[in-house]
Coordinates of C-alpha atoms and ligand atoms in Angstrom, one line a residue:
X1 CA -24.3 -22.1 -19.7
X2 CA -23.7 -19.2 -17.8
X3 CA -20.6 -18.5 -16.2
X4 CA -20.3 -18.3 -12.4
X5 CA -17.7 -16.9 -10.1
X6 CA -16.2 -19.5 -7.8
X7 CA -16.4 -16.5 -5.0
X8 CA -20.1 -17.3 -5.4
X9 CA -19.9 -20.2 -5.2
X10 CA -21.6 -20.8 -1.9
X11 CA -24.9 -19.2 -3.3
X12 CA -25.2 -22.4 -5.6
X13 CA -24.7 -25.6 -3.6
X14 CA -26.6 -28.5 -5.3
X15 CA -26.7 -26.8 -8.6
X16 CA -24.7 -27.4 -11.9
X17 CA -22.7 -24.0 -12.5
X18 CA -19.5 -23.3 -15.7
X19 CA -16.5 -21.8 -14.2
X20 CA -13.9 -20.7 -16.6
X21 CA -10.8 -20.6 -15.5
X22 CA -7.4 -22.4 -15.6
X23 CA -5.7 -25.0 -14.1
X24 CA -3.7 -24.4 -10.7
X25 CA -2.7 -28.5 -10.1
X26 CA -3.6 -31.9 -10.7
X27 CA -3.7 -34.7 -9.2
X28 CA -4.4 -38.5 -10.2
X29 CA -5.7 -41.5 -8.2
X30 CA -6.6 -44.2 -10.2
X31 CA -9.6 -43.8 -12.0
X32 CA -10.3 -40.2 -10.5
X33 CA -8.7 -37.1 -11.3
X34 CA -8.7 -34.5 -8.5
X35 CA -8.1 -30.6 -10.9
X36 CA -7.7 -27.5 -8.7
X37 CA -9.1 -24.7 -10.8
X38 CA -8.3 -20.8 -10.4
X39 CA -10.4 -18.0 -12.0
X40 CA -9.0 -15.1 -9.9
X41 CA -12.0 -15.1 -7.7
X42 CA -10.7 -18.2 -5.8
X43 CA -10.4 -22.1 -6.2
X44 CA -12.4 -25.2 -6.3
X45 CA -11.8 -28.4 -6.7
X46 CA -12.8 -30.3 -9.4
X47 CA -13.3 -34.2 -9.0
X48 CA -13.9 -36.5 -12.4
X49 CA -14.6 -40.2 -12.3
X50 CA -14.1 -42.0 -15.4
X51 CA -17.5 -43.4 -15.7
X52 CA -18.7 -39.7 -15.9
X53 CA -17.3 -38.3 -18.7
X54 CA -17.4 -39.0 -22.0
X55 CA -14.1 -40.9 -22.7
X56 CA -11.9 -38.3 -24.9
X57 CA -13.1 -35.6 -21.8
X58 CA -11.1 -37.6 -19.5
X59 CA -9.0 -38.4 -21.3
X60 CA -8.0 -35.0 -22.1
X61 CA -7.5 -34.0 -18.5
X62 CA -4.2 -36.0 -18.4
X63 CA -3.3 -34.0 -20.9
X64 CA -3.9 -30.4 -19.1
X65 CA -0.7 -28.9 -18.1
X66 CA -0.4 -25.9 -15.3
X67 CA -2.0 -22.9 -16.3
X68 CA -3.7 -23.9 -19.1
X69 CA -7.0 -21.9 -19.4
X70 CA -10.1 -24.1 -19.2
X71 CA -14.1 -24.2 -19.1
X72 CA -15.2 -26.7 -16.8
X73 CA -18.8 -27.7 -15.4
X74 CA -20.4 -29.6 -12.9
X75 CA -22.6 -30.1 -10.0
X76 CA -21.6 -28.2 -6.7
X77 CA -22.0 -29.8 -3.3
X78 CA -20.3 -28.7 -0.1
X79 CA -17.3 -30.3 1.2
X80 CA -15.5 -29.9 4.4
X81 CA -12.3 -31.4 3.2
X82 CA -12.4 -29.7 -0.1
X83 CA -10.1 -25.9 0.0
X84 CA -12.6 -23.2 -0.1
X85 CA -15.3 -25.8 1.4
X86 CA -16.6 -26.7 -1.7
X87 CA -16.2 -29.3 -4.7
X88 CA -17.4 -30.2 -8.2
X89 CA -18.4 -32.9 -9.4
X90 CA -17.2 -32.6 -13.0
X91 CA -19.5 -33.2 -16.0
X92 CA -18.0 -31.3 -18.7
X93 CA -14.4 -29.9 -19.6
X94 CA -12.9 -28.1 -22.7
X95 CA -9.3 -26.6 -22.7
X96 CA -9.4 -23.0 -24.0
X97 CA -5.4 -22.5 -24.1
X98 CA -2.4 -24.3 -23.8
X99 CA 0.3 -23.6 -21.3
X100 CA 3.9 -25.2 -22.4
X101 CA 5.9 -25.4 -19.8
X102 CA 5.0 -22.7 -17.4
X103 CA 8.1 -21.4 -15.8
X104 CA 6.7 -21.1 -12.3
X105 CA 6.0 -24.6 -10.8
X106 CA 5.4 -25.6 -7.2
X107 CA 8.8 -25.9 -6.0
X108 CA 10.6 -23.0 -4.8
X109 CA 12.5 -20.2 -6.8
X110 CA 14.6 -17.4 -5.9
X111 CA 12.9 -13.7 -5.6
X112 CA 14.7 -12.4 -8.7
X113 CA 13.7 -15.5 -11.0
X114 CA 9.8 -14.6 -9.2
X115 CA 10.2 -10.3 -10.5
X116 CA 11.6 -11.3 -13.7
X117 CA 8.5 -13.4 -13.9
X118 CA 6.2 -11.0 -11.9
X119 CA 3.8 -10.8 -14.7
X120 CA 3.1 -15.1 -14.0
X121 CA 3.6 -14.5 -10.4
X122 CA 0.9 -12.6 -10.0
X123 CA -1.4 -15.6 -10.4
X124 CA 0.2 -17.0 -6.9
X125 CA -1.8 -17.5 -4.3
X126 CA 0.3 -15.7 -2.4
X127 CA 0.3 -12.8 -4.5
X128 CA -3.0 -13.0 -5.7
X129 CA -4.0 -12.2 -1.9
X130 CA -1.4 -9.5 -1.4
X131 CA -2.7 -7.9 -4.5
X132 CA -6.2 -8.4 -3.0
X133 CA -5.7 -6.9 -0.1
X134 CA -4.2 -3.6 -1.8
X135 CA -7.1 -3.1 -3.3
X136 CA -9.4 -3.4 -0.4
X137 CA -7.1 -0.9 1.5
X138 CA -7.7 1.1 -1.4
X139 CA -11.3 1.2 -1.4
X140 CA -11.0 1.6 2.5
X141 CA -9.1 4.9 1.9
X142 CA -11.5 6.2 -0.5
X143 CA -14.3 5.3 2.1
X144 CA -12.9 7.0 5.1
X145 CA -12.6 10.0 3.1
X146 CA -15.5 10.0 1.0
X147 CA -17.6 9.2 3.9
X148 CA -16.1 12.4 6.2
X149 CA -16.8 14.5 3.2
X150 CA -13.3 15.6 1.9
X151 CA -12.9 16.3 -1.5
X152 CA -10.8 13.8 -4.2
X153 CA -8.5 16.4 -5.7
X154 CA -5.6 14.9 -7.5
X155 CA -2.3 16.7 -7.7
X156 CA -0.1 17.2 -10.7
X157 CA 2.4 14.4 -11.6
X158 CA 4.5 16.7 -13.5
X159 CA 6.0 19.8 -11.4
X160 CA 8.1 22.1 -12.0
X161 CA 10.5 22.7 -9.0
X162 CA 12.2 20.9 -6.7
X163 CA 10.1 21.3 -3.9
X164 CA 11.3 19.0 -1.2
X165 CA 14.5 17.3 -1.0
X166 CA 16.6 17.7 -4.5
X167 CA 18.5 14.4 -4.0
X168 CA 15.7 12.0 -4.5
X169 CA 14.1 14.3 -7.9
X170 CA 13.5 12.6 -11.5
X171 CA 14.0 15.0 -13.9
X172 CA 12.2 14.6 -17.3
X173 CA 12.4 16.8 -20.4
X174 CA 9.6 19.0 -20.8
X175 CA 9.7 21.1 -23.8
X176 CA 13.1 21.5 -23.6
X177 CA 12.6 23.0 -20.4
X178 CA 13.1 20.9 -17.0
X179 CA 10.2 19.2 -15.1
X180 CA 10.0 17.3 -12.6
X181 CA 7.8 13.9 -11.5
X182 CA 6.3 14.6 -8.0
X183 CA 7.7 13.7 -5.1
X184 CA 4.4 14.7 -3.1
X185 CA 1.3 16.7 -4.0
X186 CA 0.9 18.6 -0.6
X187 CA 1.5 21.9 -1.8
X188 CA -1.2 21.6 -4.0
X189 CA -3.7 20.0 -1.4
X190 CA -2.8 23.2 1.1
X191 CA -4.0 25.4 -2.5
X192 CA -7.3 22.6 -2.4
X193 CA -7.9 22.7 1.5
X194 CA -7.9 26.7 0.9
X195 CA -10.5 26.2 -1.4
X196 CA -12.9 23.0 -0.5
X197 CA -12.2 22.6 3.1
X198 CA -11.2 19.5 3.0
X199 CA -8.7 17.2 0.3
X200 CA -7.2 14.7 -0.4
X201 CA -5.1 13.4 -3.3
X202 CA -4.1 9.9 -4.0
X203 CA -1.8 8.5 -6.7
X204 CA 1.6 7.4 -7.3
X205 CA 4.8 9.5 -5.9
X206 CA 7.9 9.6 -7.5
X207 CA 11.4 9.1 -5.7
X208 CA 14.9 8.4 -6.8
X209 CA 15.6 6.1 -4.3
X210 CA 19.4 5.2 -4.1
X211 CA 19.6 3.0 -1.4
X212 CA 18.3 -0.3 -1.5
X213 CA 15.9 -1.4 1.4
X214 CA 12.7 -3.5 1.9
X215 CA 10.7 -0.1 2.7
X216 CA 11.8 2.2 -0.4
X217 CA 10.1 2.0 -4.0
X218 CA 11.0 4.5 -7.0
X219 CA 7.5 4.3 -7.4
X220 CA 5.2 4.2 -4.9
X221 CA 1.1 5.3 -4.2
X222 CA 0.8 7.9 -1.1
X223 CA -2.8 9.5 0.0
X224 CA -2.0 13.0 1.4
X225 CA -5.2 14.5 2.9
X226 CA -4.9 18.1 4.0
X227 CA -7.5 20.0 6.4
X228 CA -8.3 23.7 6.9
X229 CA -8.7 24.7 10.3
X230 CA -6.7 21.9 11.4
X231 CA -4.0 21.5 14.4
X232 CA -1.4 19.3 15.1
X233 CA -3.6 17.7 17.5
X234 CA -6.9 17.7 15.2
X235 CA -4.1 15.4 12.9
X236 CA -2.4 13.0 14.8
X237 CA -6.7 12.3 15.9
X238 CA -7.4 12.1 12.2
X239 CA -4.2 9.5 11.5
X240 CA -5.0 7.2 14.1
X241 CA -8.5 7.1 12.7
X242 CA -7.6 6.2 9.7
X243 CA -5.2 4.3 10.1
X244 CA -7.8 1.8 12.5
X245 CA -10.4 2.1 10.1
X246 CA -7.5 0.9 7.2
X247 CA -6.8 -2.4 9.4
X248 CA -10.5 -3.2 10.7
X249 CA -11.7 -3.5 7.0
X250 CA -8.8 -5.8 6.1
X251 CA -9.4 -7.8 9.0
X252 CA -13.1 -7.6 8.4
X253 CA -13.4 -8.4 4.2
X254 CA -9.9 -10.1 3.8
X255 CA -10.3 -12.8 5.7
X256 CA -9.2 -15.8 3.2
X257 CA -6.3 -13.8 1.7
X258 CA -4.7 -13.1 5.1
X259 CA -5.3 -17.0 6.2
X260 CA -3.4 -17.3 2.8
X261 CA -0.4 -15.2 3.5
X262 CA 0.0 -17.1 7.2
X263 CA -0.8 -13.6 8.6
X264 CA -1.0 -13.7 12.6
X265 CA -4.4 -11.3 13.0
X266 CA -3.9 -11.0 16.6
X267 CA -1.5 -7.9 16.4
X268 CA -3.3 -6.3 13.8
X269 CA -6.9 -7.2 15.9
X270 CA -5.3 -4.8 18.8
X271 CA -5.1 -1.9 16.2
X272 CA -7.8 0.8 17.9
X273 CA -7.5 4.5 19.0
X274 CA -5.8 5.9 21.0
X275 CA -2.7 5.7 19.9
X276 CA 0.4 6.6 21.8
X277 CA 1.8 10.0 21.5
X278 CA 5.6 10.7 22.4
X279 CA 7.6 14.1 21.6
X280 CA 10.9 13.8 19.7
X281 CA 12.6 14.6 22.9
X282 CA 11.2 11.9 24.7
X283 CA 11.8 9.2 21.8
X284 CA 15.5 10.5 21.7
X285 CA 15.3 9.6 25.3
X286 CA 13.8 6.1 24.7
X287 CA 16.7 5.9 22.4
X288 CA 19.6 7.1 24.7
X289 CA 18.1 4.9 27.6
X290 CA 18.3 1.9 25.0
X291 CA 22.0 3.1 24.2
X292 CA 21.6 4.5 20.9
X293 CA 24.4 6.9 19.9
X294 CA 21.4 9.2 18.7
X295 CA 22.6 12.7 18.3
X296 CA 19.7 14.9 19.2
X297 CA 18.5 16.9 16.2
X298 CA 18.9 13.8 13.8
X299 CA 16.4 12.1 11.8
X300 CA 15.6 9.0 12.8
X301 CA 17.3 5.5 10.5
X302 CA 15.6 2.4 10.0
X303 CA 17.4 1.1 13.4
X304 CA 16.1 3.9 15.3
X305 CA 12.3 3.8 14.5
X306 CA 12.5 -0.3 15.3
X307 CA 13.9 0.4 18.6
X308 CA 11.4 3.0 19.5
X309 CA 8.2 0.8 18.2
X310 CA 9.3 -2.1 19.7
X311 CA 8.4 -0.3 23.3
X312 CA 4.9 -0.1 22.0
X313 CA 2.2 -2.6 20.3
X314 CA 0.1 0.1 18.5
X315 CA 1.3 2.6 15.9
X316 CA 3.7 5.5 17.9
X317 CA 3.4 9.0 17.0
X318 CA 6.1 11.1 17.2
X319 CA 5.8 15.0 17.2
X320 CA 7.5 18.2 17.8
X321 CA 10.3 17.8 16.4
X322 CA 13.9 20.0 15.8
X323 CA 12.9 21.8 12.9
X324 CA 16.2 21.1 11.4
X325 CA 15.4 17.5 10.6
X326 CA 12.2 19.2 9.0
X327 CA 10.7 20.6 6.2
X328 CA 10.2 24.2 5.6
X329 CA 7.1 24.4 5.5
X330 CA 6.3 23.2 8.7
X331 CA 4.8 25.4 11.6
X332 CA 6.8 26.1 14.6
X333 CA 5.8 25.9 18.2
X334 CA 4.6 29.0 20.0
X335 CA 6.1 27.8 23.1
X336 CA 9.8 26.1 21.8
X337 CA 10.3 27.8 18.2
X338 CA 13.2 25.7 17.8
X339 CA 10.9 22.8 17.4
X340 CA 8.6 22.2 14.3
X341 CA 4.9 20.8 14.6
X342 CA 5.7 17.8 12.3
X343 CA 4.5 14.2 13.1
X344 CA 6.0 10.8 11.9
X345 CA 3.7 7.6 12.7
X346 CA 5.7 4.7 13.4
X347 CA 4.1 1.3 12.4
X348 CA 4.4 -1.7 14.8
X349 CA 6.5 -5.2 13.9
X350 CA 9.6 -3.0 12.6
X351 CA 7.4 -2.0 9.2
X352 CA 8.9 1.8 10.1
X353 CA 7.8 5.2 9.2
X354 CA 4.1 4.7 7.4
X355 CA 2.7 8.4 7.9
X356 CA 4.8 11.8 8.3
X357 CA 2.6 15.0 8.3
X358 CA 2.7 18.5 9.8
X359 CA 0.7 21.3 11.1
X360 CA 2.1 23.9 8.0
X361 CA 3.1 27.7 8.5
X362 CA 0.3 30.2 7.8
X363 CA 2.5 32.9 8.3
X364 CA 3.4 35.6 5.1
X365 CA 6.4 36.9 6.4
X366 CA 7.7 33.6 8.6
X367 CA 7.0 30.8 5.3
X368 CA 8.9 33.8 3.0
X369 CA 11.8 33.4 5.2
X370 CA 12.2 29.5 5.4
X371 CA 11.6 29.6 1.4
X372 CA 14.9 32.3 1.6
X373 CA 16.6 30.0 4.1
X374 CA 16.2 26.8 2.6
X375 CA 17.8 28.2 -0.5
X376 CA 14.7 27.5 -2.5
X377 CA 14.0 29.4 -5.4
X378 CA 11.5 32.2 -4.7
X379 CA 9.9 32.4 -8.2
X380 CA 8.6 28.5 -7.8
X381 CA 6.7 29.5 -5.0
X382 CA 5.1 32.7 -5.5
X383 CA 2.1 30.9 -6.1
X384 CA 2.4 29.0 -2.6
X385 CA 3.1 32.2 -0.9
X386 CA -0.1 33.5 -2.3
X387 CA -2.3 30.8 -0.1
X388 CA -0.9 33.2 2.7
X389 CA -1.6 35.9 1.1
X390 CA -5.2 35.3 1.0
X391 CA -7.0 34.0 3.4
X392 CA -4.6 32.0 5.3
X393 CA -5.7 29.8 8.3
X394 CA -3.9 27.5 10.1
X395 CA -4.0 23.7 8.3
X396 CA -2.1 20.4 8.7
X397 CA -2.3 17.3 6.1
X398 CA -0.6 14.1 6.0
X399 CA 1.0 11.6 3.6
X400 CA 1.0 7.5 4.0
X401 CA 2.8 5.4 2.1
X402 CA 0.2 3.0 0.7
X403 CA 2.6 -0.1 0.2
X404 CA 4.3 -0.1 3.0
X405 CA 0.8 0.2 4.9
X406 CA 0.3 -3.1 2.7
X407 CA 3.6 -4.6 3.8
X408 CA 2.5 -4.1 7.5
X409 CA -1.1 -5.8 7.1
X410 CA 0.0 -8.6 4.5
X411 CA 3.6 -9.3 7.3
X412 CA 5.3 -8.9 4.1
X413 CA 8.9 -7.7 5.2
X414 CA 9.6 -6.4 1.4
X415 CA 7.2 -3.7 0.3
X416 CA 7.8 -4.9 -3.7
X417 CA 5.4 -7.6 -3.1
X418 CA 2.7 -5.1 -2.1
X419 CA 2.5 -3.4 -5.7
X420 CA 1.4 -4.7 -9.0
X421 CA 4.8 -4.3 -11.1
X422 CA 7.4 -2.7 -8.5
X423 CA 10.0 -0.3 -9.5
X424 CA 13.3 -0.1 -7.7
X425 CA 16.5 1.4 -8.6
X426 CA 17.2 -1.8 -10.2
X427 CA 13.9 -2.9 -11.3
X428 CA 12.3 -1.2 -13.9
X429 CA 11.1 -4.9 -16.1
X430 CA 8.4 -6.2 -16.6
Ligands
ATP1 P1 11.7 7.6 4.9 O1 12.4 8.3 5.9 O2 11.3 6.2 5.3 O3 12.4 7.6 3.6 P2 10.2 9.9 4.3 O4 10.5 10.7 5.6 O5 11.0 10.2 3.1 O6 10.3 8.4 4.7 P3 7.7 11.2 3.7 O7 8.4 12.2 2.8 O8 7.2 11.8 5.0 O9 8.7 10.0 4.0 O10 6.6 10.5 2.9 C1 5.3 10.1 3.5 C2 5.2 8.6 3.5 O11 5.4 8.0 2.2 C3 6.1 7.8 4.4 O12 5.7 7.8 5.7 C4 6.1 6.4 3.8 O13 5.0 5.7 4.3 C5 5.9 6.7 2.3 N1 7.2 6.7 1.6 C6 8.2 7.6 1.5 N2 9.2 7.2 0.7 C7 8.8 6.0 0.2 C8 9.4 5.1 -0.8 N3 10.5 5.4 -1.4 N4 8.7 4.0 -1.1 C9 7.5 3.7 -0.5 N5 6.9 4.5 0.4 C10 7.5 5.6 0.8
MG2 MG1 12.7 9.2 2.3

């Protein structure tokens, strides 16, 4: 018989169909046996009555333990009681696997127990939807690109100078000479948008993350698109875009998996451009008025970016911004010099910080000097300096964190949930 997906399962009500699977719970009532069967498309619930099955069938079914992988087959018919709104009426069963004491039952267990396991945990419902939703915010990203014609152009992983800040850099051995992984790929997507118009890279990011919070990974996935012929203002339009298009096809395909993870869609339903824009000056404002001891020219903490998104129910961008809290590479504006044309978005429901991006300096002679000032060593970027050498135009690009972007839709308050195997400073197993 040929195998069918219980995610199709609608398409055959009234028919006999095989799903292969294994076995999420069971459940006894005299002479019925109620089996809840996963095959990673979804669940059904299968029903057997004694007087259906050929004795040593049902009897085998008391002897199913969680998790062990079985073929089962039946007739489907609708059910409004049943989870997933259909059941089977079960015909036929065979036990592919055994399953001795799986280690993760119903009741609860503590985080580090569940990331020890994560490799079992994956097959929670819980996590199975997560997991699910990542990838449809994957293939959402891809779209929005794709369908505005930018160009996939993946970075390096292995670079060879510190580019950004040297504190958070893994250094491997390359050679024996020093490499290390990247911590972002924009320099390379400025090199792309000089060439195709229009980038975007997307893979994972590297980051020596020493503190320990819910919204840093070691290893984490970022997209960084970068634009020729793009302004500050041409971005922060592009990032709110994006950013709606990201939550309206969650909303729109993930329906089940966020009923699953208790998600309230209301918030996320409100998600639509335009999205407020403050300055720096007038979020350090916000922050005074709210009695922050915020010293102007600081970055802002965790604490700081709640406060501030807390005044608003949509994303909150944040721009101009003292260009010593910034990176070097960052254009300055014509009218306050002392302020760079950098942009943080600031997720909603204290998720923080998912997009930071810039306008970048086009300038020969003005990016030469922030490479000398920043104490960066010239020979590393000689090939950067030639983008302004040839051709340059003005050009802004920006980076979002994919998990915590995940965190936010999923209202998971810990981003390692929102990645396949997570690595933390103290995570690197399984
Ligand atoms: P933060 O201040 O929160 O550490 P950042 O300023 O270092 O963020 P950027 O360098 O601007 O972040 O990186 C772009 C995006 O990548 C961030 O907005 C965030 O969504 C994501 N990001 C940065 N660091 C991490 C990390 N360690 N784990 C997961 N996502 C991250
Ligand atoms: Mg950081």
């Amino acid at each position: 018989m040929k195998q069918t997906y219980i995610e199709d399962i609608a398409s055959h009500d009234g028919e006999a169909v095989e799903i292969r699977g294994w076995l999420y719970n069971a459940r006894s009532s005299g002479k019925l046996r109620f089996l809840l069967v996963r095959d990673g498309t979804g669940l059904i619930q299968a029903v057997a009555f004694k007087k259906d099955l050929p004795e040593e069938m049902f009897n085998l079914i008391d002897q199913l333990t969680q998790e062990c992988s079985i073929i089962v087959r039946g007739s489907i018919h609708a059910d409004q009681r049943a989870p997933g709104g259909y059941e089977m009426s079960l015909q036929y069963i065979e036990k592919v696997g055994g399953a001795v004491d799986y280690p993760i039952t119903p009741k609860e267990h503590g985080v580090n127990f569940l990331i020890d396991h994560r490799h079992l945990w994956l097959r929670s419902s819980k996590q199975h939807a997560a997991l699910r939703i990542r990838h449809e915010v994957v293939s959402a990203i891809r779209d929005f690109f794709n369908q505005r014609g930018f160009i996939n152009l993946d970075a390096p992983i292995f670079t060879p100078a510190a580019c950004e800040g040297t504190t958070t850099l893994f250094e491997v051995d390359y050679f024996n000479d020093k490499a290390y992984l990247t911590q972002s790929g924009q320099l390379y997507m400025e090199a792309g948008a000089m060439a195709f118009g229009k980038v975007y890279c997307f893979g994972p990011t590297f980051r020596a993350e020493k503190s320990k919070t819910r919204r840093h990974l070691t290893e984490f996935w970022m997209v960084e698109p970068e634009v020729a012929y793009m302004d500050l203002d041409g971005l922060m339009e592009l990032s709110e875009d994006f950013i709606s298009y990201i939550i309206e096809r969650a909303l729109e395909n993930r329906k089940e998996e966020l009923k699953t993870l208790e998600r309230d869609t209301s918030k996320l339903e409100n998600i639509k451009p335009p999205f407020p824009r403050i300055t720096y000056d007038e979020a350090h404002k916000l922050l005074i008025e709210k009695n922050f001891n915020f010293r102007y020219g600081d970055d802002l903490g965790a604490p700081e970016e709640s406060a501030i998104s807390e005044s608003f129910d949509k994303p909150v961008m944040i721009h101009r911004w003292p260009a010593e809290a910034k990176a070097f590479y960052m254009k300055r504006d014509e009218d306050r010099p002392e302020l760079a044309l950098g942009m943080d978005m600031i997720a909603p429901e204290d998720v923080g910080e998912i997009i930071g991006g810039s306008q970048r300096e086009d300038d020969y002679d003005i990016i030469l000097q922030r490479i000398k000032e920043h104490g960066l060593p010239l020979e590393a970027f000689d090939w950067y300096l030639d983008l302004r050498r040839y051709g340059s135009v003005p050009h802004s690009g920006f980076g979002l964190g994919l998990e915590r972007t995940i965190g936010w839709i999923c209202g998971t308050p810990h981003i390692r949930e929102t990645i396949p195997f997570p690595r933390m400073m103290y995570r690197i197993r399984p």
